[in-house]
mmCIF file of C-alpha atoms in Angstrom:
data_model
loop_
_atom_site.group_PDB
_atom_site.id
_atom_site.type_symbol
_atom_site.label_atom_id
_atom_site.label_comp_id
_atom_site.label_asym_id
_atom_site.label_seq_id
_atom_site.Cartn_x
_atom_site.Cartn_y
_atom_site.Cartn_z
ATOM 1 C CA MET A 1 126.613 -14.801 102.005
ATOM 2 C CA ASP A 2 124.184 -17.202 103.659
ATOM 3 C CA GLU A 3 121.914 -14.305 104.557
ATOM 4 C CA LYS A 4 121.433 -13.517 100.878
ATOM 5 C CA LYS A 5 120.259 -17.078 100.217
ATOM 6 C CA THR A 6 117.828 -16.828 103.115
ATOM 7 C CA SER A 7 116.622 -13.501 101.759
ATOM 8 C CA ASN A 8 115.667 -15.083 98.446
ATOM 9 C CA GLN A 9 113.731 -17.866 100.160
ATOM 10 C CA ILE A 10 111.897 -15.385 102.345
ATOM 11 C CA ILE A 11 110.989 -13.247 99.344
ATOM 12 C CA LYS A 12 109.215 -16.223 97.804
ATOM 13 C CA THR A 13 107.512 -17.055 101.097
ATOM 14 C CA ILE A 14 106.316 -13.671 102.273
ATOM 15 C CA GLY A 15 106.301 -11.610 99.089
ATOM 16 C CA LYS A 16 106.285 -7.830 98.908
ATOM 17 C CA THR A 17 106.634 -7.560 102.702
ATOM 18 C CA THR A 18 110.164 -8.935 102.412
ATOM 19 C CA TYR A 19 111.066 -6.065 100.097
ATOM 20 C CA ILE A 20 110.296 -3.627 102.905
ATOM 21 C CA VAL A 21 112.277 -5.753 105.352
ATOM 22 C CA SER A 22 115.267 -5.771 103.017
ATOM 23 C CA LEU A 23 115.254 -1.972 102.941
ATOM 24 C CA HIS A 24 115.094 -1.791 106.735
ATOM 25 C CA PHE A 25 117.754 -4.481 107.050
ATOM 26 C CA LYS A 26 120.169 -2.601 104.806
ATOM 27 C CA ASP A 27 119.323 0.710 106.440
ATOM 28 C CA LYS A 28 119.593 -0.298 110.096
ATOM 29 C CA GLY A 29 121.797 -3.373 109.734
ATOM 30 C CA LYS A 30 119.686 -5.202 112.290
ATOM 31 C CA THR A 31 119.847 -8.920 112.827
ATOM 32 C CA PHE A 32 118.048 -10.487 109.884
ATOM 33 C CA SER A 33 116.296 -13.094 112.039
ATOM 34 C CA GLU A 34 115.016 -10.377 114.365
ATOM 35 C CA THR A 35 113.607 -8.355 111.484
ATOM 36 C CA LEU A 36 112.105 -11.488 109.992
ATOM 37 C CA LYS A 37 110.363 -12.383 113.248
ATOM 38 C CA ARG A 38 108.718 -8.957 113.323
ATOM 39 C CA VAL A 39 107.539 -9.389 109.741
ATOM 40 C CA LEU A 40 106.137 -12.846 110.407
ATOM 41 C CA LYS A 41 104.219 -11.500 113.395
ATOM 42 C CA ALA A 42 102.829 -8.659 111.283
ATOM 43 C CA ASP A 43 101.928 -11.094 108.505
ATOM 44 C CA SER A 44 100.122 -13.394 110.962
ATOM 45 C CA LYS A 45 97.748 -10.583 111.880
#
C-alpha cells in the first residue's frame, strides 16, 4: 500500500500529469518509479 501513499504525494507535486501516469500504471502495471521517471523527464522539458 506504500505505492498509494507515494501516488498521492506525486499528484500534489506534478498535478494533472500524474493522473495520466496513474492510468498507464494501472493499465500496464509497470514499475511505478519507472513511470514516474518518464513523467519527470517530460515535465522538465
